[in-house]
mmCIF file of C-alpha atoms in Angstrom:
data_model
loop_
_atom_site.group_PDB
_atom_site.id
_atom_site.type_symbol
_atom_site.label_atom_id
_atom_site.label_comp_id
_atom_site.label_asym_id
_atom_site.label_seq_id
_atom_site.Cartn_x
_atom_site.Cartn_y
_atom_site.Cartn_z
ATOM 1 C CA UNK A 1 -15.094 -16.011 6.821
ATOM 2 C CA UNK A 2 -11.628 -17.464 6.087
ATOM 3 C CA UNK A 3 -9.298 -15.305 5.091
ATOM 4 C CA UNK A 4 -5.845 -15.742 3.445
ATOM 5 C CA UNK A 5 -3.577 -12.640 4.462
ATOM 6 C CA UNK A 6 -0.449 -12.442 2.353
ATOM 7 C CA UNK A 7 2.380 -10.754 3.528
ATOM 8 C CA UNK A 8 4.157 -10.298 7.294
ATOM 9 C CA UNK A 9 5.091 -6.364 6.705
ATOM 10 C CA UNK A 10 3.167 -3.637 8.559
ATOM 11 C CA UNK A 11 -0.410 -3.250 6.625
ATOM 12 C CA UNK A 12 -0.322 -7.543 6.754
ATOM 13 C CA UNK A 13 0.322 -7.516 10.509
ATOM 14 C CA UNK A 14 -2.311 -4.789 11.167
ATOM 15 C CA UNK A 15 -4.962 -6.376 8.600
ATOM 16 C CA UNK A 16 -4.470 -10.035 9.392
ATOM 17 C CA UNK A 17 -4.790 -8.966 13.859
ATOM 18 C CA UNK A 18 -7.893 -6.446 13.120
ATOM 19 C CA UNK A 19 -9.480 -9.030 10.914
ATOM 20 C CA UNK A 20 -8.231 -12.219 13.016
ATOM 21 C CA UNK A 21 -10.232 -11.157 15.985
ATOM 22 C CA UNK A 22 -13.596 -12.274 14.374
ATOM 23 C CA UNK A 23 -12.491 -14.344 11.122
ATOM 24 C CA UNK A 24 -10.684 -17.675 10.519
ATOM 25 C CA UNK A 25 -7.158 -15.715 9.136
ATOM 26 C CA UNK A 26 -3.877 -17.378 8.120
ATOM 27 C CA UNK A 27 -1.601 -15.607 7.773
ATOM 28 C CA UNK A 28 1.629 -16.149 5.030
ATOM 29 C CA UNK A 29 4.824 -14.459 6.527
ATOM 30 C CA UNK A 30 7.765 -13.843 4.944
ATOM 31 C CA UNK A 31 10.144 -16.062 6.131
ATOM 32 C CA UNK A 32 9.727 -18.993 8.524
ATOM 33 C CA UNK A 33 11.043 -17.736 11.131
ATOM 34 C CA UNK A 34 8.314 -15.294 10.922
ATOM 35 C CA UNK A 35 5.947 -17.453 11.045
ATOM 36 C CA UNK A 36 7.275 -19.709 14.281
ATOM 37 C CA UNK A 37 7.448 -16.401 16.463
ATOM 38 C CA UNK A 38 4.139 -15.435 15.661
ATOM 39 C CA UNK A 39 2.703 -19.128 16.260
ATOM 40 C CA UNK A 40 4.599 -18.709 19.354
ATOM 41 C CA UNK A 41 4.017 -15.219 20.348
ATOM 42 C CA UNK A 42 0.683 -14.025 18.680
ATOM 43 C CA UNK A 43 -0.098 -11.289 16.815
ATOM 44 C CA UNK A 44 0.592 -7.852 19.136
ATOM 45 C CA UNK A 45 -1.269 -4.687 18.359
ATOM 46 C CA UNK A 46 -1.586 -2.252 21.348
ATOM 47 C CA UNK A 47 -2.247 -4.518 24.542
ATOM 48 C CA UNK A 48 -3.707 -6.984 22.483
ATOM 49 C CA UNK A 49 -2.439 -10.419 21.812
ATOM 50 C CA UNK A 50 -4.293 -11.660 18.374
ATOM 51 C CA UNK A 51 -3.565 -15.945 17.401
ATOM 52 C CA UNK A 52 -3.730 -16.129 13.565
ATOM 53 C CA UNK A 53 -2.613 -19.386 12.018
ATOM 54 C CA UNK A 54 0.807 -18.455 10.125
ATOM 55 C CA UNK A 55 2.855 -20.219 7.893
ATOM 56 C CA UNK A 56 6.163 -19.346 5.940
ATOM 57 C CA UNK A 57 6.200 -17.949 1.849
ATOM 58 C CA UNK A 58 7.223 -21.641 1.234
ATOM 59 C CA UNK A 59 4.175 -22.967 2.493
ATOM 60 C CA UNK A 60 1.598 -21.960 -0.308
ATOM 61 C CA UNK A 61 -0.427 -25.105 -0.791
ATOM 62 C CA UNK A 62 -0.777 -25.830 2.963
ATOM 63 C CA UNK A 63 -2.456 -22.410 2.562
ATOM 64 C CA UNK A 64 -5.733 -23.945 1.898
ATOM 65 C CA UNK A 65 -8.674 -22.531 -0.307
ATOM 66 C CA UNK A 66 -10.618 -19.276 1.234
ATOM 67 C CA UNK A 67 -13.407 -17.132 1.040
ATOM 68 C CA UNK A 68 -11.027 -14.255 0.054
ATOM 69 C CA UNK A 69 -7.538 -13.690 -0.457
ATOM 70 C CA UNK A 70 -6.072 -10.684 0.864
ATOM 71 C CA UNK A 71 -2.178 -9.829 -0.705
ATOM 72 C CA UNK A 72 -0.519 -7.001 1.929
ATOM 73 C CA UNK A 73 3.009 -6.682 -0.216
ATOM 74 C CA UNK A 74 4.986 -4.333 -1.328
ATOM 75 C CA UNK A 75 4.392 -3.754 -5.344
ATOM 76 C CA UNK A 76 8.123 -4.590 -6.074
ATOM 77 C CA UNK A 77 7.491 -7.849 -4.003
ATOM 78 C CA UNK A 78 4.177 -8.536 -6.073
ATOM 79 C CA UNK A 79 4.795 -9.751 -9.199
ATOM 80 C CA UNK A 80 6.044 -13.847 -8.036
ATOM 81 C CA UNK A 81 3.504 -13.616 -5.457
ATOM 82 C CA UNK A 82 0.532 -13.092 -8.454
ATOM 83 C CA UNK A 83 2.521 -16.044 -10.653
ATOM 84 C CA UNK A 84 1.367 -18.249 -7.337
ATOM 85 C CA UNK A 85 -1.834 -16.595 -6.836
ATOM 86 C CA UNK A 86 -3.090 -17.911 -10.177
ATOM 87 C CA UNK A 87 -1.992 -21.403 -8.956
ATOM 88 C CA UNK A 88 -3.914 -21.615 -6.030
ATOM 89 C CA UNK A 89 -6.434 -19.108 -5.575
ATOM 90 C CA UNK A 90 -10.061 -19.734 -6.273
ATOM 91 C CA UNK A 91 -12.034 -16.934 -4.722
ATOM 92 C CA UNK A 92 -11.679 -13.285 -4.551
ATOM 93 C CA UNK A 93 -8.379 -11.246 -4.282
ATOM 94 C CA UNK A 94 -7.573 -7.860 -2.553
ATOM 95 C CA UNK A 95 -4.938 -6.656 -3.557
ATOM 96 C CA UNK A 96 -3.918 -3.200 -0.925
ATOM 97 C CA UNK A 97 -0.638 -1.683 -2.751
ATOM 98 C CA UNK A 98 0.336 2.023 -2.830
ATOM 99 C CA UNK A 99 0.648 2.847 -6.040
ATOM 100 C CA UNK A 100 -1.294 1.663 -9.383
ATOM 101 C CA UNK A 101 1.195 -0.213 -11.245
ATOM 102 C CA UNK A 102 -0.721 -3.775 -10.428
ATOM 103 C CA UNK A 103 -3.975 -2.563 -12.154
ATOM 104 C CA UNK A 104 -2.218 -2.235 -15.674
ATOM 105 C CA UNK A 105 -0.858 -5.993 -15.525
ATOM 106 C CA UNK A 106 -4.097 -7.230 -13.408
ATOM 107 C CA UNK A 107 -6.231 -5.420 -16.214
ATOM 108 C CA UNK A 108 -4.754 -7.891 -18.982
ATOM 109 C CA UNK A 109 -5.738 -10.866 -16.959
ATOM 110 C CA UNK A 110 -8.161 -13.378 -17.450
ATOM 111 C CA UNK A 111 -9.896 -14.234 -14.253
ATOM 112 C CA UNK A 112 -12.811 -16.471 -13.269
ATOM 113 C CA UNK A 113 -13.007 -14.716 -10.236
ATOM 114 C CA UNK A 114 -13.372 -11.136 -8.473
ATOM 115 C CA UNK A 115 -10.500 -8.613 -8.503
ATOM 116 C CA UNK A 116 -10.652 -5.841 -6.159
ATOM 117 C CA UNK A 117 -8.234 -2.957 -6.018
ATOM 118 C CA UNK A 118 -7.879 -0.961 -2.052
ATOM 119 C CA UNK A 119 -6.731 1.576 -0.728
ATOM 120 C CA UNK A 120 -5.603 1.767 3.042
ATOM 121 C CA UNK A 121 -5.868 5.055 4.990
ATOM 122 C CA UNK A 122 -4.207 3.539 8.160
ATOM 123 C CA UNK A 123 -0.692 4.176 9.785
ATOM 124 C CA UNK A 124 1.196 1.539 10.767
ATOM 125 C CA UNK A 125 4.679 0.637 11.519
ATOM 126 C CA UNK A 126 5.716 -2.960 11.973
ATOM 127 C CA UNK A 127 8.080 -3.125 15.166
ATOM 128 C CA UNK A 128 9.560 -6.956 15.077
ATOM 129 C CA UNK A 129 8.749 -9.543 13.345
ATOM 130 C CA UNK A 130 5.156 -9.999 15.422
ATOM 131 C CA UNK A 131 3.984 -6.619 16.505
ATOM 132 C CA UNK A 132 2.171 -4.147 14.825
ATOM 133 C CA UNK A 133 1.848 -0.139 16.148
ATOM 134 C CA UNK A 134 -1.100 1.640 14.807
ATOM 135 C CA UNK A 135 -0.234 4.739 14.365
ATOM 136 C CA UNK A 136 -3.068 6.434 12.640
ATOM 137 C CA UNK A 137 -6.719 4.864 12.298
ATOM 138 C CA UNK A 138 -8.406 5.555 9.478
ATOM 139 C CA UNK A 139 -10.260 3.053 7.193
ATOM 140 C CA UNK A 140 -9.557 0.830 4.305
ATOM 141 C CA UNK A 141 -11.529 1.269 1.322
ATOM 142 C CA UNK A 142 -12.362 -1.597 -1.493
ATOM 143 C CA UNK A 143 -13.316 -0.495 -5.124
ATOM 144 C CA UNK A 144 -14.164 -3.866 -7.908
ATOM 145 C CA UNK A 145 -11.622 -3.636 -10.541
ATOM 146 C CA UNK A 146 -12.928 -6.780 -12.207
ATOM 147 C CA UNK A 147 -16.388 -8.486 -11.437
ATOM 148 C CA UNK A 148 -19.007 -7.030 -8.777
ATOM 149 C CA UNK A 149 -17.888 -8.314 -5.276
ATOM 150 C CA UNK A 150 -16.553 -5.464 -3.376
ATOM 151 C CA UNK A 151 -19.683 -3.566 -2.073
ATOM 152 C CA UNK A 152 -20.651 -7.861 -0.588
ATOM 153 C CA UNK A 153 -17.084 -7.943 0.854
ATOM 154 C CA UNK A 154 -17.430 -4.631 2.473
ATOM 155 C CA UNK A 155 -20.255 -5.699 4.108
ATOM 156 C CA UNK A 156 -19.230 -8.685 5.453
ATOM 157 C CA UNK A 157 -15.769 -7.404 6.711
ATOM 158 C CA UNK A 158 -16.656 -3.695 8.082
ATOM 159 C CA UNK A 159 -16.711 -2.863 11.883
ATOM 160 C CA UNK A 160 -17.050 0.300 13.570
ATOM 161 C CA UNK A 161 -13.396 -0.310 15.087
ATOM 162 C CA UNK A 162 -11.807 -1.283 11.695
ATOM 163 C CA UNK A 163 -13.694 0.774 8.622
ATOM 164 C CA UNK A 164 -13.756 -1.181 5.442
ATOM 165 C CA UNK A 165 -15.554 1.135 2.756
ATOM 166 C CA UNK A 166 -17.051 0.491 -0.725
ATOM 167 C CA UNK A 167 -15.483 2.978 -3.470
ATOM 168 C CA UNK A 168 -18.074 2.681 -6.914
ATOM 169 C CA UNK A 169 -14.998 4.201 -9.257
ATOM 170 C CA UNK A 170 -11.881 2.584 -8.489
ATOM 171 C CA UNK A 171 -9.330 4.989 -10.706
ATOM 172 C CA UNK A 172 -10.358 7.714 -8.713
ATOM 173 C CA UNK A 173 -10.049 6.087 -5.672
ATOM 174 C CA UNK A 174 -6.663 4.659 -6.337
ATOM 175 C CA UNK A 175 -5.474 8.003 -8.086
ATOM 176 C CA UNK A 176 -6.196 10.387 -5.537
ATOM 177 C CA UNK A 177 -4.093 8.175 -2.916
ATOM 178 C CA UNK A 178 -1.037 7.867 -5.596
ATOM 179 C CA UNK A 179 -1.103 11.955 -6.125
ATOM 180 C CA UNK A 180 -0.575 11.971 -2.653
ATOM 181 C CA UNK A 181 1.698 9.646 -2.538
ATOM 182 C CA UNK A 182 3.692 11.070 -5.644
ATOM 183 C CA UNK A 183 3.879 14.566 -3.747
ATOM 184 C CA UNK A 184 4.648 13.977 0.187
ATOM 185 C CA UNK A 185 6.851 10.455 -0.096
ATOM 186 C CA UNK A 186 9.373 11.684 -2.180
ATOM 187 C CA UNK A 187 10.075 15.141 -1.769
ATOM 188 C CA UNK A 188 10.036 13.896 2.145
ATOM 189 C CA UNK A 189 12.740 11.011 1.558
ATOM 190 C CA UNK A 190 14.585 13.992 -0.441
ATOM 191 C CA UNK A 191 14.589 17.005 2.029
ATOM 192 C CA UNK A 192 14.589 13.955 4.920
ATOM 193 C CA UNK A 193 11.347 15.967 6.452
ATOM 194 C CA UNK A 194 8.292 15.048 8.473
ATOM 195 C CA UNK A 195 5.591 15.531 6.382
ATOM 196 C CA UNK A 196 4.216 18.700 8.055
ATOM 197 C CA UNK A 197 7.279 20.319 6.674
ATOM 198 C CA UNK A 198 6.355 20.719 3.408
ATOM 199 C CA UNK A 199 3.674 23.483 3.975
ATOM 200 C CA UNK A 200 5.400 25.169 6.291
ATOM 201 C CA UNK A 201 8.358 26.346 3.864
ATOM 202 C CA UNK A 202 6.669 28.558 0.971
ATOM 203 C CA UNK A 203 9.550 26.575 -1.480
ATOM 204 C CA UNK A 204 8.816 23.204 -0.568
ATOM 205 C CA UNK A 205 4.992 23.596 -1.019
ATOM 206 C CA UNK A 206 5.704 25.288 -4.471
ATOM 207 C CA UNK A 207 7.265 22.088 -5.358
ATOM 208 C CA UNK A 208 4.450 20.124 -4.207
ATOM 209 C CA UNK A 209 1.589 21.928 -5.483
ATOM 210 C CA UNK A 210 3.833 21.417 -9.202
ATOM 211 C CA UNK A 211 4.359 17.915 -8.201
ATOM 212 C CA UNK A 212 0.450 17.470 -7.747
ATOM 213 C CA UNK A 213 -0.406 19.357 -10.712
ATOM 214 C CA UNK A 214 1.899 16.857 -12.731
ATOM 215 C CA UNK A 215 0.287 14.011 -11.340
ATOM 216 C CA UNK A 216 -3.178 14.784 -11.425
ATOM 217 C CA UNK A 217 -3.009 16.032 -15.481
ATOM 218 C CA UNK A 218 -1.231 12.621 -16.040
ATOM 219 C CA UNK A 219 -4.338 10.741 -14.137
ATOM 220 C CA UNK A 220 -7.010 12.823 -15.391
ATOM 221 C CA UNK A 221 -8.355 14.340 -12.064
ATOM 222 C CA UNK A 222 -9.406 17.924 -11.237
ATOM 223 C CA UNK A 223 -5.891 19.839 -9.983
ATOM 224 C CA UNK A 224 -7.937 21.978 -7.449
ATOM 225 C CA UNK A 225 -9.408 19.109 -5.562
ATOM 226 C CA UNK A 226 -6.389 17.017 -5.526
ATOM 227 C CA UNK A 227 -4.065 19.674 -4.170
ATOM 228 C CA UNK A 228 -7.029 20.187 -1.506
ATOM 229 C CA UNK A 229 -6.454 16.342 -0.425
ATOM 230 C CA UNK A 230 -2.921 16.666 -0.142
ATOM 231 C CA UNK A 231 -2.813 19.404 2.000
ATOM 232 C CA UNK A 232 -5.462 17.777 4.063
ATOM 233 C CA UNK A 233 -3.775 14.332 4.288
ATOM 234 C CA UNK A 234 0.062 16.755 4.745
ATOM 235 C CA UNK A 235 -1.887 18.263 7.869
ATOM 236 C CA UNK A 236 -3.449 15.694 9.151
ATOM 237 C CA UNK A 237 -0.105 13.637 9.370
ATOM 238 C CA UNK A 238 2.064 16.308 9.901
ATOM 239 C CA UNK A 239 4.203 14.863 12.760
ATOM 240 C CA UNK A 240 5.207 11.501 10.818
ATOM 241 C CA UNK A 241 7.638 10.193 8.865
ATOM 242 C CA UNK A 242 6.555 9.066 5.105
ATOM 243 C CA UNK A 243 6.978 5.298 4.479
ATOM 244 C CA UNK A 244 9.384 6.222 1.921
ATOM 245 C CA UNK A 245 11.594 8.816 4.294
ATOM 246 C CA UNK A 246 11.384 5.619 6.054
ATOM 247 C CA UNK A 247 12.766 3.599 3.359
ATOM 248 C CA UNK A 248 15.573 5.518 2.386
ATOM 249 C CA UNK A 249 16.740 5.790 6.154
ATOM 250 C CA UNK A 250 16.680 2.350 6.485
ATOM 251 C CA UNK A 251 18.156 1.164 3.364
ATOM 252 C CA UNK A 252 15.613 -0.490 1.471
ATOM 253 C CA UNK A 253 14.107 -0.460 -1.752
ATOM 254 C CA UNK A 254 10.980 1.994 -2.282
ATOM 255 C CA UNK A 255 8.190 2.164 -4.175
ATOM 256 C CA UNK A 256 8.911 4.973 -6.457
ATOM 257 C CA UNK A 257 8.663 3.000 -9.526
ATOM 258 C CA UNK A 258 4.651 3.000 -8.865
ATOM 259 C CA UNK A 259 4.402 5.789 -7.686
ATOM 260 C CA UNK A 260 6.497 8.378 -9.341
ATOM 261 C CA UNK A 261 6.770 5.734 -12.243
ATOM 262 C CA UNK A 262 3.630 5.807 -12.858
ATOM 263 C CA UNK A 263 2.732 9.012 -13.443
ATOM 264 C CA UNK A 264 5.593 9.136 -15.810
ATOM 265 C CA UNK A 265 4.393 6.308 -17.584
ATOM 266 C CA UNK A 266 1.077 7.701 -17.978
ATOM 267 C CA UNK A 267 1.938 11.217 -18.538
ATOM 268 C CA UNK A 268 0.746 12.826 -21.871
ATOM 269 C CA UNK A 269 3.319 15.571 -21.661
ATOM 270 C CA UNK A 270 6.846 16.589 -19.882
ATOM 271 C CA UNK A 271 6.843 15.898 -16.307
ATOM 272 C CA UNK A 272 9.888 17.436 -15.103
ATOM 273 C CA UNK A 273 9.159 17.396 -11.536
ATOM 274 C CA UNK A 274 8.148 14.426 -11.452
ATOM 275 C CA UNK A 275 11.076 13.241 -13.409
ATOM 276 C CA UNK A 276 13.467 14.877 -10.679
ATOM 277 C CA UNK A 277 12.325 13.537 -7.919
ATOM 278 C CA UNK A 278 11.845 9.925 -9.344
ATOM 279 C CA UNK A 279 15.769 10.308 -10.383
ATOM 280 C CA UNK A 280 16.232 11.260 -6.892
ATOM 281 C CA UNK A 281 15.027 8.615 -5.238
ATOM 282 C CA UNK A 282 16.731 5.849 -7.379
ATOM 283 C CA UNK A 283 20.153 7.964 -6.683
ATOM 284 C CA UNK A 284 19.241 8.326 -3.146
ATOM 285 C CA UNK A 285 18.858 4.573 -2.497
ATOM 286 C CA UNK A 286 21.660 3.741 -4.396
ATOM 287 C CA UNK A 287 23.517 5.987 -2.284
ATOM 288 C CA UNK A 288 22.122 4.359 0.728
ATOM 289 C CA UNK A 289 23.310 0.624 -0.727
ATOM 290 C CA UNK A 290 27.085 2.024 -1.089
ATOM 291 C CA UNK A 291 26.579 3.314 2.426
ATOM 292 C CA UNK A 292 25.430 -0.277 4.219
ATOM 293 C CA UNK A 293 27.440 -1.899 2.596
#
């Protein structure tokens, strides 16, 4: 297949290498520079070396048409790139965001073809500008959120070594990920904890069984099966860092608005955890903009 990768961050890097060892990928970096030291270098995950054609964010129409388009950035990053993808894509898009906020503006959208919604289950941390460490295999898993192409996808992109799995309701597979995400990235990034932290203090899981409760009323999943997941996915990654602890350490913007944000936005009553910890996070990275400054 060819395949149209967008974005040069960790989950782009990781899809576009897995994907690039049996498909025709290009890959759309960031910046050019980017792009150069990967044309130069290859893609790097582990001990292997992955060649991907890559070109800069300037470079759309050189870009080509594809069989799918694949869009790897960050949901504050996503709005300009969909104003382009309406130019110049003609086949299915992936879009693989934490959060949800894309599927209210991608729900009033007219398309003529497929949108599908993922959600990855991977770790990965992007090291320079061409390497990749995967940190936690998992699998990535593709639900339609317009059309009926997902299930075809799956089947023509899975491989033992890099799960891609169909999802048949894509709110709950989107939902149960953001819960998740709503509970251990923030109050993580706040308490500056590994994620394994927050069950082993009897106040911090308090917090996040409230934060998960919260989350799941305001998405309309069961409380008891949620919280279950989350202290699955809190054990099972108990050693690392969130991507938002991450964040905040570093200095950059995080993803709290569709995260956080969205359950508040979609709340049908008070949310005052989730309100704290939302505040929090804009406060903290303010803080941390003062700071590197």
């Amino acid at each position: 297949m060819k395949i149209n990768v967008i974005g040069g961050g960790a989950i782009g890097l990781l899809t576009a290498a897995k994907l690039g060892r049996i498909h025709d990928v290009r890959l759309l970096a960031r910046t050019r520079e980017q792009s150069e030291e990967i044309a130069v270098k290859g893609l790097h995950i582990g001990d292997e070396v992955i060649v991907v054609e890559t070109l800069p964010s300037t470079d759309w129409r050189a870009l080509g048409q594809a069989d799918v388009w694949i869009v790897c950035v960050k949901q504050y990053d996503l709005p300009p790139i969909w104003e382009k993808l309406k130019l110049h894509a003609k086949a299915a898009v992936v879009f693989l965001q934490n959060g949800m906020n894309h599927t209210d503006f991608l729900q009033e959208e007219d398309f003529d073809y497929p949108i599908i919604v993922g959600s990855v289950e991977h770790g990965a941390i992007r090291i320079d500008s061409h390497t990749v460490e995967h940190t936690g295999e998992a699998a990535i898993r593709l639900a339609d959120l317009t059309g009926n192409y997902a299930e075809v996808l799956v089947n023509q992109l899975h491989k033992p070594d890099f799960p891609i799995l169909f999802e048949q309701d894509w709110r709950l597979m989107l939902g149960t990920k953001l819960i998740a995400n709503a509970v251990i990235n923030p109050l993580t990034a706040i308490y500056q904890v590994k994620n394994g932290e927050l069950l082993e203090h009897s106040a911090f899981e308090k917090i996040a069984e409230v934060l998960c409760k919260e989350a799941a009323d305001a998405l309309g999943l069961e409380e008891e099966q949620q919280w279950a997941n989350v202290r699955r996915i809190i054990y099972a990654t108990k050693a690392n860092l969130s991507s938002m602890h991450r964040d905040i350490q570093a200095g950059r913007l995080t993803e709290i608005e569709s995260i956080s944000g969205y359950v508040r936005n979609h709340a049908k009553q008070a949310v005052p955890y989730t309100d704290f910890v939302y505040y929090s996070i804009l406060g903290l990275t303010k803080q941390q903009e003062r700071t590197n400054q």
